[in-house]
PDB file of C-alpha atoms in Angstrom:
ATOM      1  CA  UNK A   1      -7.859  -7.436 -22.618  1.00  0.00           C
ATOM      2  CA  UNK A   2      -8.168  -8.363 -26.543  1.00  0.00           C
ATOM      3  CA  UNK A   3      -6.793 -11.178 -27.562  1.00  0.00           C
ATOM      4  CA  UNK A   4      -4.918 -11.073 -31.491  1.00  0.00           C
ATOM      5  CA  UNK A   5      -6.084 -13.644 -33.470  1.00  0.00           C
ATOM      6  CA  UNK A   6      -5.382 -15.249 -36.625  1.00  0.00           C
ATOM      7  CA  UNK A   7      -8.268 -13.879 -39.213  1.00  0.00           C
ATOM      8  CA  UNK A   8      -7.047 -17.517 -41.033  1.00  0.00           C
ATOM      9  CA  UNK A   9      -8.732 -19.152 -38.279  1.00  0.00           C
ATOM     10  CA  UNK A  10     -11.581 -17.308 -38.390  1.00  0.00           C
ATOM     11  CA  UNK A  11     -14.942 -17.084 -40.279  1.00  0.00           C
ATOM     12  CA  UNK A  12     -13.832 -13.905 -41.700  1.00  0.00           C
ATOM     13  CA  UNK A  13     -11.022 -14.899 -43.174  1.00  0.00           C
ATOM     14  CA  UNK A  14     -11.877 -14.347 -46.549  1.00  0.00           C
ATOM     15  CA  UNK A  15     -13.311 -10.894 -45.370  1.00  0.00           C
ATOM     16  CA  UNK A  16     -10.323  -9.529 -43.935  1.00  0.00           C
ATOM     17  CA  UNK A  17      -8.549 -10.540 -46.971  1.00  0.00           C
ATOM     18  CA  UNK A  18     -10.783  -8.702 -49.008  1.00  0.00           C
ATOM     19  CA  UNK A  19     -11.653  -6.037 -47.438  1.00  0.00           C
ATOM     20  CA  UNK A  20      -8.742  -4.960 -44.516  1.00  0.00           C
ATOM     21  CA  UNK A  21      -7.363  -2.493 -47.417  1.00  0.00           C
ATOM     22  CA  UNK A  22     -10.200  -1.523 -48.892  1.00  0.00           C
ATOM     23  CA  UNK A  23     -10.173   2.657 -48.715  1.00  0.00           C
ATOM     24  CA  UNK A  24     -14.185   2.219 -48.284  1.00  0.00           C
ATOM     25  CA  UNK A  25     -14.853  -0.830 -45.743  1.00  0.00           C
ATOM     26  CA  UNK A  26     -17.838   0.384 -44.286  1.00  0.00           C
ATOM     27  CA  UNK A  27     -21.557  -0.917 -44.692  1.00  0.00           C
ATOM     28  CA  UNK A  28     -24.471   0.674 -43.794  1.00  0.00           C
ATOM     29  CA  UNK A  29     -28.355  -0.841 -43.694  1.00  0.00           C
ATOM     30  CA  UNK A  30     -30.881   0.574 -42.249  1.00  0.00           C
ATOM     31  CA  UNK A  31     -34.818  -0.184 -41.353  1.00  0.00           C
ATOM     32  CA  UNK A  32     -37.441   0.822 -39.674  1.00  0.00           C
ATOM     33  CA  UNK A  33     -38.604  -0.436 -35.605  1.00  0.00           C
ATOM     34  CA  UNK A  34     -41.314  -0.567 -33.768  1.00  0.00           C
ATOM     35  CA  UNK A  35     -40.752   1.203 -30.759  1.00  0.00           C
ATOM     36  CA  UNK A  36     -43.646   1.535 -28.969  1.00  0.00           C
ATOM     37  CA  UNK A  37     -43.111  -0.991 -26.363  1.00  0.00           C
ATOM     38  CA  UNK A  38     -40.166   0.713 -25.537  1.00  0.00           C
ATOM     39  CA  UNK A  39     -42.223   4.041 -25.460  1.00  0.00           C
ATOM     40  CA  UNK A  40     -44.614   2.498 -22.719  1.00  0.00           C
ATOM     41  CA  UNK A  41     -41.836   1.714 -20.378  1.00  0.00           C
ATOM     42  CA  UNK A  42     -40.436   5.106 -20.809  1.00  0.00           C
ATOM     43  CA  UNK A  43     -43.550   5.987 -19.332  1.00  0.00           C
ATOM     44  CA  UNK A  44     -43.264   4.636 -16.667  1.00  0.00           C
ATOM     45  CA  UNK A  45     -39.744   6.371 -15.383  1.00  0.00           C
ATOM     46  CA  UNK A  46     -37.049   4.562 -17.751  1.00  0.00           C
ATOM     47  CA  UNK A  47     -34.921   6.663 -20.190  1.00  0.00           C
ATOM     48  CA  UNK A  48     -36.101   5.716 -23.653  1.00  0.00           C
ATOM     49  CA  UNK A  49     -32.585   5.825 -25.033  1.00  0.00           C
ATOM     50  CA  UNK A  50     -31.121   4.246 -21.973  1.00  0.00           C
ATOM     51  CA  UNK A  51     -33.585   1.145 -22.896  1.00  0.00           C
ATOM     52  CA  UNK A  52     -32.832   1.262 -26.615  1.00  0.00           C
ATOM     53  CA  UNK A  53     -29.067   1.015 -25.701  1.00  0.00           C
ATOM     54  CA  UNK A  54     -29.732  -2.192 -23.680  1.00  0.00           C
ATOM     55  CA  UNK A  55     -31.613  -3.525 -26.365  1.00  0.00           C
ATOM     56  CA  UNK A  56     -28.735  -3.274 -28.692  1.00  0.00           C
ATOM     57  CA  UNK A  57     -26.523  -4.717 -26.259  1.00  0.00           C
ATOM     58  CA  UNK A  58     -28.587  -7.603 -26.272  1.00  0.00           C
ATOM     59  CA  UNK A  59     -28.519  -8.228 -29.452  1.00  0.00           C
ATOM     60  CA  UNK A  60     -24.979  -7.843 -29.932  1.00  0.00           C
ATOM     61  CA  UNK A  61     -24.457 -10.127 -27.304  1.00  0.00           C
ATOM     62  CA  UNK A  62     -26.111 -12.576 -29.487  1.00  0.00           C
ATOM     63  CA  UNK A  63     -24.675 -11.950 -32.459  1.00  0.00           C
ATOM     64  CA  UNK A  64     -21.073 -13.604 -32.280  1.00  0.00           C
ATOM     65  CA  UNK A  65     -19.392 -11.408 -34.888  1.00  0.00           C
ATOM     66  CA  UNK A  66     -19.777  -8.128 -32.421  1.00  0.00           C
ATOM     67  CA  UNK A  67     -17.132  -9.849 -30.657  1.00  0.00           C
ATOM     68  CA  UNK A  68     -14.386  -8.943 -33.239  1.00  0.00           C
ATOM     69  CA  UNK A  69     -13.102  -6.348 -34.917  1.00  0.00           C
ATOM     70  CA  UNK A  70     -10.277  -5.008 -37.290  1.00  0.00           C
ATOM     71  CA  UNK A  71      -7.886  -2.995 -35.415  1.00  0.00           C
ATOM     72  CA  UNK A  72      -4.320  -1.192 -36.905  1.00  0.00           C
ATOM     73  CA  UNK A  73      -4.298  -3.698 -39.668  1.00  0.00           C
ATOM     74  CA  UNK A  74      -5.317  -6.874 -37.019  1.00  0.00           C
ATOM     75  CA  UNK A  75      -7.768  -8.516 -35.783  1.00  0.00           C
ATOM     76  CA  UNK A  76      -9.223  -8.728 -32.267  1.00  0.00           C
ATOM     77  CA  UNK A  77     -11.345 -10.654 -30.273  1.00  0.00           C
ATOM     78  CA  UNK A  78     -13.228  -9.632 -27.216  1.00  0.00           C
ATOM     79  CA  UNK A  79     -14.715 -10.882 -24.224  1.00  0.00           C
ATOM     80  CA  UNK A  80     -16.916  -8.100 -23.486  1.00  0.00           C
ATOM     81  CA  UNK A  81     -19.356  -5.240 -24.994  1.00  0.00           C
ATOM     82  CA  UNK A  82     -20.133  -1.551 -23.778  1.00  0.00           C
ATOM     83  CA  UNK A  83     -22.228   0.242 -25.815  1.00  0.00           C
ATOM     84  CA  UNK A  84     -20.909   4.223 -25.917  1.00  0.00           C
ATOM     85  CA  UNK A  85     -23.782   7.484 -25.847  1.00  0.00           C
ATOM     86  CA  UNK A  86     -23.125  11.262 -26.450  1.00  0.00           C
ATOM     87  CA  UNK A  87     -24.334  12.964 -23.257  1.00  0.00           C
ATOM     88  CA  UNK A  88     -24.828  17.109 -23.373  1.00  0.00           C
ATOM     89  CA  UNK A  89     -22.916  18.356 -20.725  1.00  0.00           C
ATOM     90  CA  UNK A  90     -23.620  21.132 -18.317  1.00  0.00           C
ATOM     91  CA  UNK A  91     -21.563  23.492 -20.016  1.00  0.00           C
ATOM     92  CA  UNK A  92     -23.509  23.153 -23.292  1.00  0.00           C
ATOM     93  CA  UNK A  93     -21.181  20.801 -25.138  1.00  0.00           C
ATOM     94  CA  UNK A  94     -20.864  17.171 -25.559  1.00  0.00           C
ATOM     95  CA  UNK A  95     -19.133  14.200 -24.255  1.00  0.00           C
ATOM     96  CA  UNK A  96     -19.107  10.083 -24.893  1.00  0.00           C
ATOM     97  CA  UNK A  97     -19.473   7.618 -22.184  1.00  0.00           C
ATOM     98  CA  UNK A  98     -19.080   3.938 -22.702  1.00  0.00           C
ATOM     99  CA  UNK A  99     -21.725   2.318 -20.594  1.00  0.00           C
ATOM    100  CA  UNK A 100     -20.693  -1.747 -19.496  1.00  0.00           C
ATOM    101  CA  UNK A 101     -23.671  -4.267 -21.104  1.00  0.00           C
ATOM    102  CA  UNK A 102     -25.233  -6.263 -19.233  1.00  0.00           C
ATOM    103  CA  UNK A 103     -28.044  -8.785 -19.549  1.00  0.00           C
ATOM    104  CA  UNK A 104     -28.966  -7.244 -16.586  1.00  0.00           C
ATOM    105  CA  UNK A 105     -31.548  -4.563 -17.821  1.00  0.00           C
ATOM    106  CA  UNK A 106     -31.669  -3.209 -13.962  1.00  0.00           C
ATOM    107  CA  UNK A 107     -28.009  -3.169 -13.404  1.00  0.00           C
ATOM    108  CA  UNK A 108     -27.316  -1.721 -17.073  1.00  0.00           C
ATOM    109  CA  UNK A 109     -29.995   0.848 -16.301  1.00  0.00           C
ATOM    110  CA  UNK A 110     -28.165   1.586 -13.144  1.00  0.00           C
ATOM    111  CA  UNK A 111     -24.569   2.019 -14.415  1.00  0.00           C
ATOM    112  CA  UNK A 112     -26.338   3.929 -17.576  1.00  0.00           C
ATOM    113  CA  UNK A 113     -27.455   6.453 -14.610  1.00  0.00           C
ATOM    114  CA  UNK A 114     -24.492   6.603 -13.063  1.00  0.00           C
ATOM    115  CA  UNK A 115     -22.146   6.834 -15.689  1.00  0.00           C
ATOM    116  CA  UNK A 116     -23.755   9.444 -18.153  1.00  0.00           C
ATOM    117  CA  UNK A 117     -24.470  11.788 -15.045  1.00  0.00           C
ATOM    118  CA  UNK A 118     -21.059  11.986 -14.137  1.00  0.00           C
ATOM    119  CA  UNK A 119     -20.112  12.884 -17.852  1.00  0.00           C
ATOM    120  CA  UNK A 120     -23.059  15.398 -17.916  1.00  0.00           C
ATOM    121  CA  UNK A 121     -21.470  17.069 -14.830  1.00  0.00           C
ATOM    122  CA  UNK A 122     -17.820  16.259 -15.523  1.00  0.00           C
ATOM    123  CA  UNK A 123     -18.270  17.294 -19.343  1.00  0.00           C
ATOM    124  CA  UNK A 124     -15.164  14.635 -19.726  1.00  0.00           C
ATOM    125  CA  UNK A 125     -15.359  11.652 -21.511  1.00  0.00           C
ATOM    126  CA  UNK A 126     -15.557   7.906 -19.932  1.00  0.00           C
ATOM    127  CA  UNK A 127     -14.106   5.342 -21.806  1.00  0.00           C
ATOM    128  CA  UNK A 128     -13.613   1.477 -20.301  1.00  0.00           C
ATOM    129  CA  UNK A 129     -10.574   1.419 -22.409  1.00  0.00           C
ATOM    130  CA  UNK A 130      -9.303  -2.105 -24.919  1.00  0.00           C
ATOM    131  CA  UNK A 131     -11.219  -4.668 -22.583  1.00  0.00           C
ATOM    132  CA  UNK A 132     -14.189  -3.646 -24.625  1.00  0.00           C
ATOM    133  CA  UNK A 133     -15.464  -3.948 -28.169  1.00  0.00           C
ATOM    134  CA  UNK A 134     -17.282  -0.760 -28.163  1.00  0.00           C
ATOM    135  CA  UNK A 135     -20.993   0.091 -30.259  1.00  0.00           C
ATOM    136  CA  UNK A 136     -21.064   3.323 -30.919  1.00  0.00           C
ATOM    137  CA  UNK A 137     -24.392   5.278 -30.515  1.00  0.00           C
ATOM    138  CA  UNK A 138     -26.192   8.866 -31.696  1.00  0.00           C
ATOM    139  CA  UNK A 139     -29.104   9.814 -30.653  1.00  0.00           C
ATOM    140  CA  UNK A 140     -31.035  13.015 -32.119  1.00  0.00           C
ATOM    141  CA  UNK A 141     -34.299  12.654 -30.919  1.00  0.00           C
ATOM    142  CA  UNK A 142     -35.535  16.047 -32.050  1.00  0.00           C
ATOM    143  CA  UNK A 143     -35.389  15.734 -35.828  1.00  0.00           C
ATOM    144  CA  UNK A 144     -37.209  12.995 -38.120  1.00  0.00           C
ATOM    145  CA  UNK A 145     -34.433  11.211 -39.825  1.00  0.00           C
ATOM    146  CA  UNK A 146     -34.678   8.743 -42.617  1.00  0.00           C
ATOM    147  CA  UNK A 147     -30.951   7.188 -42.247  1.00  0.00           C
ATOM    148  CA  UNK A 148     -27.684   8.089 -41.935  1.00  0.00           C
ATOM    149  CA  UNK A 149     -24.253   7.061 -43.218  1.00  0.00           C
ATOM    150  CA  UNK A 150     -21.344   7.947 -41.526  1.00  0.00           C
ATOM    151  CA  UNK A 151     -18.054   9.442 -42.287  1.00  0.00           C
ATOM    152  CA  UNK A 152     -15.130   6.532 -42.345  1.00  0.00           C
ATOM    153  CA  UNK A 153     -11.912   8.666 -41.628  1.00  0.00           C
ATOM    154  CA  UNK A 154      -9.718   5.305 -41.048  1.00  0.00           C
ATOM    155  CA  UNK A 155      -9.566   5.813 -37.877  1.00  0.00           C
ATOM    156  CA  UNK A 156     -12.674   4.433 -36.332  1.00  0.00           C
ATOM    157  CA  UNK A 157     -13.797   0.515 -37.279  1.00  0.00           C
ATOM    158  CA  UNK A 158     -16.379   0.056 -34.240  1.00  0.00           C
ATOM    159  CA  UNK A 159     -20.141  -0.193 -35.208  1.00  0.00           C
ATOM    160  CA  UNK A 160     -22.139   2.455 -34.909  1.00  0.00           C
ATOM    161  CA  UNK A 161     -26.093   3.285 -35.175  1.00  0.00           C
ATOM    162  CA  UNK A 162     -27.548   6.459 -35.119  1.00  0.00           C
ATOM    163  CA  UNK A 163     -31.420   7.365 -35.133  1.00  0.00           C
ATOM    164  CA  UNK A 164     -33.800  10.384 -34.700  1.00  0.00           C
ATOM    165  CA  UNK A 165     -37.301  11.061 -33.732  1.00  0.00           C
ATOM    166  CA  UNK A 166     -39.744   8.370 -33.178  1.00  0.00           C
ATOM    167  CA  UNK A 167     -42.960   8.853 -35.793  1.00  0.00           C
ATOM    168  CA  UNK A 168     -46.578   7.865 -34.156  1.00  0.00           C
ATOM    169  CA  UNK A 169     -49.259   7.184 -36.030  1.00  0.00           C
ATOM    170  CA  UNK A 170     -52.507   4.858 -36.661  1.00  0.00           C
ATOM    171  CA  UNK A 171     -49.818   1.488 -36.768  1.00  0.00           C
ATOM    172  CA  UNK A 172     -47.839   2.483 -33.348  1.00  0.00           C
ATOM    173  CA  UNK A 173     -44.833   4.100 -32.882  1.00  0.00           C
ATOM    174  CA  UNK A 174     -41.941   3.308 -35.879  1.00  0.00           C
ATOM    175  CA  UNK A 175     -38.051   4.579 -35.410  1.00  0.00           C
ATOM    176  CA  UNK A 176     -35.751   3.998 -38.161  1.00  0.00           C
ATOM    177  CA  UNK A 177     -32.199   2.997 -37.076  1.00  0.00           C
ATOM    178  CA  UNK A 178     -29.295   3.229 -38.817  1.00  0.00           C
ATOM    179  CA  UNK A 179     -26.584   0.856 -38.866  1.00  0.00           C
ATOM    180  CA  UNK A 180     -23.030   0.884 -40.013  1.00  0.00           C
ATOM    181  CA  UNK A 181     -20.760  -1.886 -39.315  1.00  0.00           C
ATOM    182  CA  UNK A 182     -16.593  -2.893 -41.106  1.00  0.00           C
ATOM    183  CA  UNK A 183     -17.015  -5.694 -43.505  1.00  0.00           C
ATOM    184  CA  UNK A 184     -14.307  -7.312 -42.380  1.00  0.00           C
ATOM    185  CA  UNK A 185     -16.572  -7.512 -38.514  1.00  0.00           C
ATOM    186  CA  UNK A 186     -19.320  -8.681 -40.431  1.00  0.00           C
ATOM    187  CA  UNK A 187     -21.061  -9.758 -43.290  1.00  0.00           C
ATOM    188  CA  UNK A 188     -24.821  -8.441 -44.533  1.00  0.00           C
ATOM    189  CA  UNK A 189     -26.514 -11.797 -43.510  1.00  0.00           C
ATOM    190  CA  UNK A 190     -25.024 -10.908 -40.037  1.00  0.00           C
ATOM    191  CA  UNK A 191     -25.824  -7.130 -39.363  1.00  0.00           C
ATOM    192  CA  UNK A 192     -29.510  -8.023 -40.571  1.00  0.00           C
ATOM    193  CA  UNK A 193     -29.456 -11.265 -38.278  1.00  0.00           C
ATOM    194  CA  UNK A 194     -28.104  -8.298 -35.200  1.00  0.00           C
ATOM    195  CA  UNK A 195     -31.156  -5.814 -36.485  1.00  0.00           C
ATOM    196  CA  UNK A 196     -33.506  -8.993 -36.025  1.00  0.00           C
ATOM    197  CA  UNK A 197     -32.277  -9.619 -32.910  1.00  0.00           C
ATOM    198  CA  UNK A 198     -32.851  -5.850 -31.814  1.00  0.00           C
ATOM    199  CA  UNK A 199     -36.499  -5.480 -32.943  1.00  0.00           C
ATOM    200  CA  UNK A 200     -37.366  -8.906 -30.705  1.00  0.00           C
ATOM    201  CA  UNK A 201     -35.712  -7.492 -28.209  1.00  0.00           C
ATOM    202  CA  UNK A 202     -37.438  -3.873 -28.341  1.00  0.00           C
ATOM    203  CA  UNK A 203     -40.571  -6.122 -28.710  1.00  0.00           C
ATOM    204  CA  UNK A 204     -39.481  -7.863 -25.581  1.00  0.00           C
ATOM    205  CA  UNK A 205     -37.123  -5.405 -23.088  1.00  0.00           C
ATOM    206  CA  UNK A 206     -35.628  -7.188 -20.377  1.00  0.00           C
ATOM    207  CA  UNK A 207     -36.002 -10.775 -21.419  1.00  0.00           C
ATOM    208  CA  UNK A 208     -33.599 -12.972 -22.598  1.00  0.00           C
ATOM    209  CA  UNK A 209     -33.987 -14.905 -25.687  1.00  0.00           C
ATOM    210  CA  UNK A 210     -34.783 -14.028 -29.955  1.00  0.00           C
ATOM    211  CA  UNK A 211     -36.209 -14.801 -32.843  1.00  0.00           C
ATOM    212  CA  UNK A 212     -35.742 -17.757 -34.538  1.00  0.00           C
ATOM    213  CA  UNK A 213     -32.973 -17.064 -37.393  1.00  0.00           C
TER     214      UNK A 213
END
């Protein structure tokens, strides 16, 4: 379960001062990944997305800020991460599905299986409920997207990121990602640390480890 904590005692103290109340908290960076490793192995039988969702897991999971996160005017400290998909459901519309990380790129590849198909078939959402700090995740693979900033009704302070169709070309195979993240969760030094993190580890699927920061 999260834990309360004292944003006093915290690196983002000043942050949540600042920014808690702000009626805008959200930041959003984006870039520009090479993918194409992570095209190869999709290949080969994995789900491209499934393998770009364990990849930001990973880096997450590295990144010790994605363990926080403001909450009803608090803040709150996790212990673990999911990272949450839209699946299209049999019955043409949409649903969300938290999916468990795990370092594990065979067991979260398993549970990713598992879990979306019985939201495509159920068309209900699956959510792990407050154990998790959840990433949010939006895939639209059919259109070439530049970036995207997302709407910040109040009521929604996870990160989120959000790409479209991979490009391929002469230089490989390039995605640009979107990422939005709360300021009081994180500063900009740390969501581009977390985007470094992800391009090693779409350079590198499966293996534990990352770049030198």
């Amino acid at each position: 379960m999260a834990q309360e904590i004292d944003p006093g005692r915290t690196s983002r103290a000043a942050a949540f001062a600042a920014w808690m109340g702000a009626p805008m908290p959200m930041v959003t960076l984006t870039g520009t990944f090479d993918a194409g490793r992570l095209l190869r192995l999709a290949r080969r039988g994995f789900k491209f997305n499934m393998l770009l969702c364990w990849c930001i897991g990973q880096a997450a999971s590295q990144t010790p800020e994605f363990y926080l996160l403001p909450v009803d005017g608090k803040l709150l400290r996790y212990d673990k991460l999911a990272v949450n998909v839209v699946v299209a459901t049999r019955a043409g519309g949409i649903a969300t599905c938290d999916v468990p990380f795990s370092g594990n790129l065979a067991r979260f590849n398993r549970d990713y299986l598992t879990l979306t198909r019985r939201v495509r078939d159920t068309g209900r959402d699956y959510a792990l409920g407050k154990d998790y700090m959840v990433i949010g995740t939006s895939a639209l693979p059919g259109f070439a997207l530049d970036s995207a900033v997302n709407i910040y009704a109040g009521m929604y302070n996870n990160p989120f990121l959000l790409w479209g169709k991979c490009r391929r070309g002469l230089l490989g195979a390039k995605l640009p990602i979107s990422f939005q993240f709360h300021h009081v969760q994180m500063d900009g030094q740390q969501a581009a640390q977390f985007l470094s993190r992800l391009q090693w580890a779409m350079l590198h699927p499966g293996r534990k480890g990352g770049p030198a920061l």
